[in-house]
Amino acid sequence: MGDLDFFKGVASDVLLNSITEGSADSVLDIVAKENHLGCCEEICKKCPSLLYRLNYNGDTPLHHAAWHGDPKMVKFFISADTKMDFKNEEDIESQGGEIVPNKKLLMMKNRQGNTALHHAVKKRHHEAAMIMIEADPDNKLLIMSNNNNQTALDLAVESKYFRILRIVFGKVPYMANDLKKKAFNLIATCDNLAMVELLIEADPDKKLLRMVDDSNKDSALHWAVRYQNIKILSMLIKADPDKMLVRVVNEDKDTALHLAVRLASVGAVKLLIEADPDLEYCPNNSGETPLLIAVNEDMTASATFHMLSEIRKLLLKAQPSQCKARIDDRGWTLLHLATRKGNLRAIDDIIQISPDCVHLVDIEGQNFLHFAAKYELVKVMMHVLGSKEIPDSVLNGKDKKGNTPLHTAALNGTESVVLCLLYYPKVDKTTVNGKGQHVLDAVSN
């Protein structure tokens, strides 16, 4: 098929009637696939209509050239199409070709609705794609959709074809908004820093950056945390100086900080706290603040345990007032919860950051030592009494029934906790509760 002399000597009608069985490829299609540029030039001189003849799949010779990625061939077909003028139309019609006024070869689609540019992008033929983009100054080609409603630019985004996207977005920045859904998904999941930087640059009004996912209302920041991509997370935070992203909540009312704590991602938590240290730790639909998650989360693995401890300290140092906040309608504080969970490290962290919180009581008037006694947490009691300077008012504090922690332990019948308190010198063993019971009476009973 590459015999140039043959094509110079062959009659036009032979070329026009040479159709491949099955695919319905013309002779021009075949030589285009095989990259025989000289032969293509000769065929087009004799039979210009073959430029527009479609094979069984609806492909033009330009489709084939784009698929195979020969930039010289692509340039030739575009040039040949441009040179076609009214004088050629009679030749085309007489040869069975279809005249479509003002419709360039570039814009022709096959049965799947793909243009030649779709083909070039799919196959990542950069030079061929750029030739076609440059040949379309109005950028109509870029937004032509195939039967799946995909533009060539959509395909570039989905396949993370960075090289072509940089050029296109630099050429036509507004195109990013036409692709906002797909570009958003790319920002959310991409591990290519240059790609994310490009998409951020192409979004000066921050519309893309502040979009949320249709399914669960996650922002790009949520997704960066989910994928634990710290570098992308940092880029997104820096691209949002107004601190809007860190405040976005998803359908569960989780901020990105909620997710970062739940995933025990220390790096993500640091970045999010630094982004907005004054951001209030709001509860999600489950009533959990990020700090509550850090105290409440199950810690089955030692690695997770240590990471959550570090995260908890970061959160507490950023907002120590959270230690005194009530976490539910029972009037519990974080210290009550940490005690109930038997989380010794959380107890230490909370008391270290906010020593005054040991005085706080729930709606029943019980402090955290009452909890240790009530829930038979001997390890907590031993740890606290052995390592903390607990005020007498807490050691001997009375709840609404007049019970001290020792009363509570005795009435509960928890011998180990009772003994801890009895042997602690600052514990008052002579006090009475609201019923007039002495501690030792409760112990003996």
Short mmCIF file of C-alpha atoms in Angstrom, two decimals:
data_model
loop_
_atom_site.label_atom_id
_atom_site.label_comp_id
_atom_site.label_asym_id
_atom_site.label_seq_id
_atom_site.Cartn_x
_atom_site.Cartn_y
_atom_site.Cartn_z
CA MET A 1 0.00 0.00 0.00
CA GLY A 2 3.00 2.32 0.22
CA ASP A 3 3.79 2.32 -3.52
CA LEU A 4 3.68 6.01 -4.41
CA ASP A 5 4.21 5.40 -8.14
CA PHE A 6 1.15 3.16 -8.17
CA PHE A 7 -1.05 5.91 -6.74
CA LYS A 8 0.34 8.44 -9.17
CA GLY A 9 -0.65 6.27 -12.11
CA VAL A 10 -3.91 4.70 -10.97
CA ALA A 11 -7.25 6.03 -12.20
CA SER A 12 -9.50 7.96 -9.81
CA ASP A 13 -12.41 5.56 -10.18
CA VAL A 14 -10.20 2.68 -9.03
CA LEU A 15 -9.32 4.60 -5.88
CA LEU A 16 -12.93 5.57 -5.24
CA ASN A 17 -14.18 2.02 -5.55
CA SER A 18 -11.45 0.37 -3.49
CA ILE A 19 -13.37 -0.46 -0.31
CA THR A 20 -12.19 -2.98 2.28
CA GLU A 21 -14.77 -5.66 2.98
CA GLY A 22 -16.11 -5.67 6.52
CA SER A 23 -14.68 -2.38 7.78
CA ALA A 24 -15.61 -0.39 4.67
CA ASP A 25 -12.23 1.35 4.85
CA SER A 26 -11.35 3.36 1.77
CA VAL A 27 -7.89 3.24 0.25
CA LEU A 28 -7.18 6.57 1.95
CA ASP A 29 -8.12 5.07 5.33
CA ILE A 30 -5.69 2.23 4.79
CA VAL A 31 -2.68 4.34 3.80
CA ALA A 32 -3.48 6.76 6.66
CA LYS A 33 -3.34 3.87 9.14
CA GLU A 34 0.00 2.81 7.67
CA ASN A 35 1.40 6.37 7.81
CA HIS A 36 2.17 6.66 4.10
CA LEU A 37 1.99 10.45 3.85
CA GLY A 38 3.07 10.74 0.21
CA CYS A 39 0.42 8.25 -0.86
CA CYS A 40 -2.25 10.17 1.08
CA GLU A 41 -1.25 13.38 -0.67
CA GLU A 42 -1.55 11.73 -4.08
CA ILE A 43 -4.92 10.13 -3.30
CA CYS A 44 -6.38 13.43 -2.03
CA LYS A 45 -5.30 15.20 -5.22
CA LYS A 46 -7.27 12.74 -7.31
CA CYS A 47 -10.16 11.97 -4.95
CA PRO A 48 -10.72 14.77 -2.40
CA SER A 49 -14.07 13.25 -1.44
CA LEU A 50 -12.24 10.41 0.32
CA LEU A 51 -11.28 12.92 3.02
CA TYR A 52 -14.90 12.82 4.19
CA ARG A 53 -15.87 9.25 3.42
CA LEU A 54 -16.77 7.28 6.53
CA ASN A 55 -16.00 3.64 7.12
CA TYR A 56 -18.37 1.22 8.83
CA ASN A 57 -17.56 2.74 12.26
CA GLY A 58 -18.04 6.26 11.00
CA ASP A 59 -14.32 7.04 11.12
CA THR A 60 -12.70 9.50 8.72
CA PRO A 61 -9.04 9.27 7.62
CA LEU A 62 -8.33 11.95 10.25
CA HIS A 63 -9.72 9.63 12.94
CA HIS A 64 -7.24 6.97 11.82
CA ALA A 65 -4.33 9.41 11.74
CA ALA A 66 -5.20 10.65 15.23
CA TRP A 67 -5.54 7.11 16.59
CA HIS A 68 -2.11 6.16 15.23
CA GLY A 69 -0.61 9.47 16.34
CA ASP A 70 1.37 10.59 13.29
CA PRO A 71 1.50 14.40 13.66
CA LYS A 72 2.53 14.94 10.01
CA MET A 73 -0.45 12.93 8.82
CA VAL A 74 -2.83 14.79 11.13
CA LYS A 75 -1.47 18.13 9.96
CA PHE A 76 -1.84 17.10 6.33
CA PHE A 77 -5.50 16.10 6.65
CA ILE A 78 -6.37 19.31 8.50
CA SER A 79 -4.55 21.33 5.86
CA ALA A 80 -6.27 19.42 3.05
CA ASP A 81 -9.63 20.07 4.67
CA THR A 82 -8.87 23.80 5.01
CA LYS A 83 -7.90 24.05 1.34
CA MET A 84 -11.15 22.56 0.18
CA ASP A 85 -13.21 25.36 -1.36
CA PHE A 86 -16.33 25.79 -3.39
CA LYS A 87 -14.58 24.68 -6.60
CA ASN A 88 -13.95 21.30 -5.04
CA GLU A 89 -17.56 20.77 -4.10
CA GLU A 90 -18.61 19.68 -7.60
CA ASP A 91 -15.80 17.13 -7.62
CA ILE A 92 -16.81 15.84 -4.21
CA GLU A 93 -20.48 15.54 -5.12
CA SER A 94 -19.71 13.86 -8.42
CA GLN A 95 -17.55 11.35 -6.55
CA GLY A 96 -20.27 10.45 -4.07
CA GLY A 97 -19.03 12.60 -1.19
CA GLU A 98 -21.25 14.53 1.18
CA ILE A 99 -21.04 18.31 1.32
CA VAL A 100 -21.71 19.68 4.79
CA PRO A 101 -21.45 23.49 4.75
CA ASN A 102 -19.21 25.01 7.45
CA LYS A 103 -18.47 21.61 8.95
CA LYS A 104 -14.77 20.92 9.24
CA LEU A 105 -13.18 17.51 9.14
CA LEU A 106 -12.03 18.19 12.70
CA MET A 107 -15.62 18.28 13.91
CA MET A 108 -16.77 15.04 12.32
CA LYS A 109 -17.80 12.25 14.70
CA ASN A 110 -17.84 8.48 14.34
CA ARG A 111 -20.61 6.15 15.50
CA GLN A 112 -19.52 6.49 19.13
CA GLY A 113 -19.64 10.25 18.78
CA ASN A 114 -15.86 10.56 19.03
CA THR A 115 -13.97 13.22 17.13
CA ALA A 116 -10.38 12.70 16.01
CA LEU A 117 -9.33 14.66 19.10
CA HIS A 118 -11.06 12.12 21.34
CA HIS A 119 -8.90 9.46 19.67
CA ALA A 120 -5.65 11.40 20.09
CA VAL A 121 -6.34 12.11 23.77
CA LYS A 122 -7.37 8.52 24.46
CA LYS A 123 -4.11 7.26 22.95
CA ARG A 124 -2.10 10.09 24.57
CA HIS A 125 -0.71 11.29 21.26
CA HIS A 126 0.33 14.73 22.45
CA GLU A 127 1.60 16.28 19.21
CA ALA A 128 -1.40 15.11 17.23
CA ALA A 129 -3.78 16.43 19.88
CA MET A 130 -2.06 19.82 20.01
CA ILE A 131 -2.19 20.21 16.24
CA MET A 132 -5.95 19.73 16.34
CA ILE A 133 -6.42 22.07 19.30
CA GLU A 134 -4.38 24.79 17.59
CA ALA A 135 -6.43 24.31 14.42
CA ASP A 136 -9.59 25.15 16.37
CA PRO A 137 -9.13 28.72 17.70
CA ASP A 138 -12.75 28.90 18.89
CA ASN A 139 -12.18 25.85 21.11
CA LYS A 140 -15.40 24.22 19.95
CA LEU A 141 -13.64 20.92 19.46
CA LEU A 142 -12.66 20.73 23.12
CA ILE A 143 -16.27 20.77 24.30
CA MET A 144 -17.77 18.42 21.72
CA SER A 145 -19.25 15.40 23.51
CA ASN A 146 -19.38 11.79 22.38
CA ASN A 147 -22.32 9.43 22.93
CA ASN A 148 -21.25 8.97 26.56
CA ASN A 149 -21.38 12.74 27.04
CA GLN A 150 -17.59 12.89 27.31
CA THR A 151 -15.55 15.65 25.76
CA ALA A 152 -11.93 15.11 24.80
CA LEU A 153 -11.06 17.22 27.82
CA ASP A 154 -13.17 14.96 30.03
CA LEU A 155 -11.08 12.03 28.85
CA ALA A 156 -7.90 13.95 29.63
CA VAL A 157 -9.10 14.65 33.18
CA GLU A 158 -10.24 11.07 33.79
CA SER A 159 -6.99 9.60 32.55
CA LYS A 160 -4.94 12.24 34.41
CA TYR A 161 -3.38 13.33 31.13
CA PHE A 162 -1.47 16.15 32.78
CA ARG A 163 0.52 17.30 29.76
CA ILE A 164 -2.50 18.14 27.65
CA LEU A 165 -4.48 19.61 30.55
CA ARG A 166 -1.79 22.12 31.44
CA ILE A 167 -1.81 23.48 27.90
CA VAL A 168 -5.58 23.53 27.58
CA PHE A 169 -6.24 25.15 30.95
CA GLY A 170 -3.52 27.69 30.28
CA LYS A 171 -5.11 28.42 26.91
CA VAL A 172 -8.73 28.44 28.05
CA PRO A 173 -8.94 28.78 31.87
CA TYR A 174 -12.73 28.88 31.93
CA MET A 175 -12.78 25.33 30.61
CA ALA A 176 -12.12 24.14 34.16
CA ASN A 177 -15.62 25.19 35.12
CA ASP A 178 -17.11 23.12 32.31
CA LEU A 179 -15.36 20.13 33.84
CA LYS A 180 -15.94 20.98 37.47
CA LYS A 181 -17.46 17.67 38.52
CA LYS A 182 -14.77 15.55 36.92
CA ALA A 183 -12.03 17.94 37.94
CA PHE A 184 -13.33 17.93 41.51
CA ASN A 185 -13.09 14.15 41.62
CA LEU A 186 -9.58 14.40 40.26
CA ILE A 187 -8.55 16.91 42.94
CA ALA A 188 -10.06 14.66 45.56
CA THR A 189 -8.26 11.47 44.59
CA CYS A 190 -5.22 12.52 42.58
CA ASP A 191 -1.72 11.82 43.84
CA ASN A 192 -0.15 14.04 41.19
CA LEU A 193 0.81 17.30 42.91
CA ALA A 194 1.43 19.12 39.65
CA MET A 195 -2.03 18.12 38.40
CA VAL A 196 -3.72 19.41 41.54
CA GLU A 197 -1.72 22.62 41.37
CA LEU A 198 -2.83 23.05 37.78
CA LEU A 199 -6.49 22.55 38.64
CA ILE A 200 -6.24 25.01 41.52
CA GLU A 201 -4.61 27.60 39.26
CA ALA A 202 -7.41 27.10 36.74
CA ASP A 203 -10.00 27.87 39.43
CA PRO A 204 -9.35 31.50 40.49
CA ASP A 205 -12.86 32.04 41.87
CA LYS A 206 -12.56 28.91 44.08
CA LYS A 207 -15.81 27.38 42.74
CA LEU A 208 -14.13 24.09 41.99
CA LEU A 209 -12.23 24.06 45.26
CA ARG A 210 -15.39 24.50 47.31
CA MET A 211 -17.55 21.99 45.55
CA VAL A 212 -18.90 18.99 47.41
CA ASP A 213 -19.48 15.43 46.28
CA ASP A 214 -23.06 14.70 45.22
CA SER A 215 -23.26 11.43 47.12
CA ASN A 216 -22.06 12.33 50.62
CA LYS A 217 -21.29 16.08 50.48
CA ASP A 218 -17.58 15.50 51.04
CA SER A 219 -15.34 18.39 50.03
CA ALA A 220 -11.96 18.02 48.33
CA LEU A 221 -10.48 18.42 51.81
CA HIS A 222 -12.52 15.47 53.10
CA TRP A 223 -11.26 13.33 50.22
CA ALA A 224 -7.64 14.33 50.72
CA VAL A 225 -7.97 13.22 54.35
CA ARG A 226 -9.73 9.97 53.38
CA TYR A 227 -6.87 9.15 51.01
CA GLN A 228 -4.42 10.37 53.68
CA ASN A 229 -2.61 12.46 51.09
CA ILE A 230 -0.92 15.05 53.29
CA LYS A 231 0.75 16.94 50.45
CA ILE A 232 -2.52 17.41 48.58
CA LEU A 233 -4.21 18.39 51.84
CA SER A 234 -1.58 21.06 52.42
CA MET A 235 -2.01 22.42 48.89
CA LEU A 236 -5.77 22.66 49.28
CA ILE A 237 -5.49 24.47 52.61
CA LYS A 238 -3.01 26.99 51.18
CA ALA A 239 -5.31 27.56 48.21
CA ASP A 240 -8.13 28.55 50.58
CA PRO A 241 -6.90 31.58 52.59
CA ASP A 242 -10.46 32.41 53.69
CA LYS A 243 -10.54 29.15 55.69
CA MET A 244 -13.83 28.06 54.16
CA LEU A 245 -12.85 24.48 53.36
CA VAL A 246 -11.96 23.53 56.93
CA ARG A 247 -15.50 24.50 57.97
CA VAL A 248 -17.32 22.45 55.33
CA VAL A 249 -19.32 19.55 56.75
CA ASN A 250 -20.53 16.48 54.86
CA GLU A 251 -23.88 14.73 55.20
CA ASP A 252 -22.80 13.31 58.58
CA LYS A 253 -21.85 16.84 59.69
CA ASP A 254 -18.23 15.71 59.83
CA THR A 255 -15.56 18.29 59.05
CA ALA A 256 -12.27 17.15 57.54
CA LEU A 257 -10.89 17.33 61.09
CA HIS A 258 -13.45 14.78 62.30
CA LEU A 259 -12.24 12.37 59.60
CA ALA A 260 -8.56 13.04 60.29
CA VAL A 261 -9.02 12.19 63.98
CA ARG A 262 -11.05 9.08 63.21
CA LEU A 263 -8.32 7.89 60.84
CA ALA A 264 -5.67 8.72 63.45
CA SER A 265 -3.80 10.85 60.90
CA VAL A 266 -1.51 13.01 63.00
CA GLY A 267 -0.16 14.92 59.99
CA ALA A 268 -3.64 15.80 58.73
CA VAL A 269 -4.78 16.91 62.19
CA LYS A 270 -1.74 19.20 62.54
CA LEU A 271 -2.41 20.83 59.18
CA LEU A 272 -6.10 21.34 59.87
CA ILE A 273 -5.52 22.82 63.32
CA GLU A 274 -2.84 25.16 61.95
CA ALA A 275 -5.18 26.19 59.13
CA ASP A 276 -7.67 27.60 61.64
CA PRO A 277 -6.68 27.26 65.32
CA ASP A 278 -9.85 29.08 66.39
CA LEU A 279 -12.23 26.77 64.56
CA GLU A 280 -14.79 25.53 67.05
CA TYR A 281 -14.94 21.76 67.46
CA CYS A 282 -18.59 21.36 66.49
CA PRO A 283 -20.45 18.08 67.01
CA ASN A 284 -21.46 15.91 64.05
CA ASN A 285 -24.78 14.10 63.65
CA SER A 286 -23.66 11.60 66.29
CA GLY A 287 -22.88 14.39 68.73
CA GLU A 288 -19.12 13.84 68.39
CA THR A 289 -16.57 16.62 68.25
CA PRO A 290 -13.10 15.78 66.91
CA LEU A 291 -11.80 15.84 70.49
CA LEU A 292 -14.57 13.54 71.67
CA ILE A 293 -13.59 11.07 68.94
CA ALA A 294 -9.98 11.21 70.12
CA VAL A 295 -11.10 10.25 73.62
CA ASN A 296 -13.87 7.86 72.66
CA GLU A 297 -12.32 5.93 69.77
CA ASP A 298 -11.54 2.27 70.38
CA MET A 299 -7.79 1.79 70.60
CA THR A 300 -7.17 -1.83 69.75
CA ALA A 301 -3.81 -1.32 68.08
CA SER A 302 -0.90 0.16 70.02
CA ALA A 303 0.11 2.30 67.02
CA THR A 304 -3.36 3.81 66.86
CA PHE A 305 -3.28 4.32 70.62
CA HIS A 306 -0.11 6.41 70.44
CA MET A 307 -1.29 8.40 67.43
CA LEU A 308 -4.63 9.20 69.05
CA SER A 309 -2.81 10.29 72.18
CA GLU A 310 -0.71 12.71 70.14
CA ILE A 311 -3.81 13.92 68.31
CA ARG A 312 -5.66 14.42 71.57
CA LYS A 313 -2.83 16.60 72.91
CA LEU A 314 -2.82 18.69 69.74
CA LEU A 315 -6.56 19.28 69.99
CA LEU A 316 -6.46 20.02 73.72
CA LYS A 317 -3.59 22.49 73.38
CA ALA A 318 -5.34 24.28 70.53
CA GLN A 319 -8.57 24.64 72.51
CA PRO A 320 -8.16 23.84 76.22
CA SER A 321 -11.63 25.23 76.95
CA GLN A 322 -13.03 22.08 75.34
CA CYS A 323 -12.03 20.20 78.49
CA LYS A 324 -14.77 22.01 80.38
CA ALA A 325 -17.45 21.62 77.74
CA ARG A 326 -20.40 19.33 78.39
CA ILE A 327 -20.54 16.52 75.87
CA ASP A 328 -24.10 15.29 76.46
CA ASP A 329 -27.33 15.92 78.35
CA ARG A 330 -25.99 14.01 81.38
CA GLY A 331 -23.52 16.79 81.97
CA TRP A 332 -20.49 14.63 81.29
CA THR A 333 -17.18 16.24 80.41
CA LEU A 334 -14.31 14.69 78.48
CA LEU A 335 -12.74 13.70 81.79
CA HIS A 336 -15.89 11.82 82.80
CA LEU A 337 -15.83 10.02 79.45
CA ALA A 338 -12.12 9.20 79.60
CA THR A 339 -12.64 7.82 83.11
CA ARG A 340 -15.63 5.75 82.04
CA LYS A 341 -13.57 4.35 79.16
CA GLY A 342 -10.68 3.57 81.50
CA ASN A 343 -8.40 5.58 79.21
CA LEU A 344 -5.52 6.45 81.54
CA ARG A 345 -3.55 8.38 78.95
CA ALA A 346 -6.56 10.50 78.04
CA ILE A 347 -7.16 11.22 81.73
CA ASP A 348 -3.53 12.35 82.07
CA ASP A 349 -3.71 14.52 78.93
CA ILE A 350 -6.91 16.25 80.01
CA ILE A 351 -5.75 16.97 83.57
CA GLN A 352 -2.36 18.18 82.32
CA ILE A 353 -3.93 20.67 79.89
CA SER A 354 -6.79 21.72 82.16
CA PRO A 355 -6.17 20.87 85.84
CA ASP A 356 -9.34 22.64 86.97
CA CYS A 357 -11.55 20.17 85.13
CA VAL A 358 -11.15 17.67 88.00
CA HIS A 359 -13.67 19.80 89.91
CA LEU A 360 -16.38 19.48 87.26
CA VAL A 361 -19.40 17.33 88.07
CA ASP A 362 -22.25 15.87 86.02
CA ILE A 363 -25.97 16.50 86.61
CA GLU A 364 -25.86 14.05 89.53
CA GLY A 365 -23.07 16.06 91.12
CA GLN A 366 -20.46 13.38 90.49
CA ASN A 367 -16.84 14.13 89.62
CA PHE A 368 -14.50 11.80 87.75
CA LEU A 369 -13.49 9.93 90.95
CA HIS A 370 -17.13 9.14 91.62
CA PHE A 371 -17.12 7.56 88.14
CA ALA A 372 -14.05 5.47 88.90
CA ALA A 373 -15.78 4.25 92.06
CA LYS A 374 -19.20 3.74 90.47
CA TYR A 375 -17.89 1.80 87.46
CA GLU A 376 -15.41 -0.24 89.54
CA LEU A 377 -12.37 1.11 87.71
CA VAL A 378 -9.67 0.15 90.16
CA LYS A 379 -6.85 0.78 87.65
CA VAL A 380 -8.06 4.32 87.11
CA MET A 381 -8.35 4.95 90.85
CA MET A 382 -4.88 3.53 91.58
CA HIS A 383 -3.34 5.49 88.71
CA VAL A 384 -4.90 8.80 89.71
CA LEU A 385 -4.20 8.47 93.44
CA GLY A 386 -0.66 7.30 92.76
CA SER A 387 0.36 9.96 90.26
CA LYS A 388 -1.82 13.04 90.68
CA GLU A 389 -2.11 15.74 93.29
CA ILE A 390 -5.88 15.59 93.65
CA PRO A 391 -7.50 18.41 95.67
CA ASP A 392 -9.26 17.38 98.89
CA SER A 393 -12.47 18.90 97.57
CA VAL A 394 -12.43 16.36 94.74
CA LEU A 395 -11.30 13.39 96.83
CA ASN A 396 -14.06 14.05 99.34
CA GLY A 397 -16.52 15.80 97.05
CA LYS A 398 -20.17 14.91 97.58
CA ASP A 399 -22.70 14.25 94.85
CA LYS A 400 -26.36 15.26 95.09
CA LYS A 401 -27.03 12.35 97.45
CA GLY A 402 -24.16 13.39 99.69
CA ASN A 403 -21.98 10.47 98.63
CA THR A 404 -18.22 10.89 98.33
CA PRO A 405 -16.24 8.63 95.96
CA LEU A 406 -15.55 6.40 98.98
CA HIS A 407 -19.26 6.22 99.81
CA THR A 408 -19.97 5.34 96.17
CA ALA A 409 -17.37 2.57 96.13
CA ALA A 410 -18.60 1.16 99.45
CA LEU A 411 -22.27 1.22 98.45
CA ASN A 412 -21.25 -0.47 95.21
CA GLY A 413 -19.46 -3.20 97.10
CA THR A 414 -16.26 -2.74 95.11
CA GLU A 415 -13.67 -3.88 97.63
CA SER A 416 -10.58 -3.09 95.55
CA VAL A 417 -11.66 0.52 94.96
CA VAL A 418 -12.71 0.89 98.61
CA LEU A 419 -9.28 -0.26 99.78
CA CYS A 420 -7.55 2.20 97.42
CA LEU A 421 -9.47 5.06 98.98
CA LEU A 422 -9.26 3.85 102.57
CA TYR A 423 -5.48 3.68 102.43
CA TYR A 424 -5.16 7.11 100.81
CA PRO A 425 -4.39 9.52 103.67
CA LYS A 426 -6.32 12.53 102.33
CA VAL A 427 -9.59 10.65 101.99
CA ASP A 428 -12.05 11.58 104.78
CA LYS A 429 -13.27 8.35 106.39
CA THR A 430 -15.63 10.08 108.83
CA THR A 431 -17.97 11.90 106.49
CA VAL A 432 -21.70 11.11 106.23
CA ASN A 433 -23.95 11.14 103.15
CA GLY A 434 -27.43 12.55 102.66
CA LYS A 435 -28.98 9.60 104.45
CA GLY A 436 -26.75 10.12 107.46
CA GLN A 437 -24.61 7.10 106.65
CA HIS A 438 -20.99 7.14 107.71
CA VAL A 439 -18.53 5.79 105.19
CA LEU A 440 -17.43 3.00 107.52
CA ASP A 441 -21.08 1.99 108.01
CA ALA A 442 -21.42 1.64 104.25
CA VAL A 443 -18.19 -0.35 104.13
CA SER A 444 -19.26 -2.73 106.87
CA ASN A 445 -22.61 -3.28 105.16
#
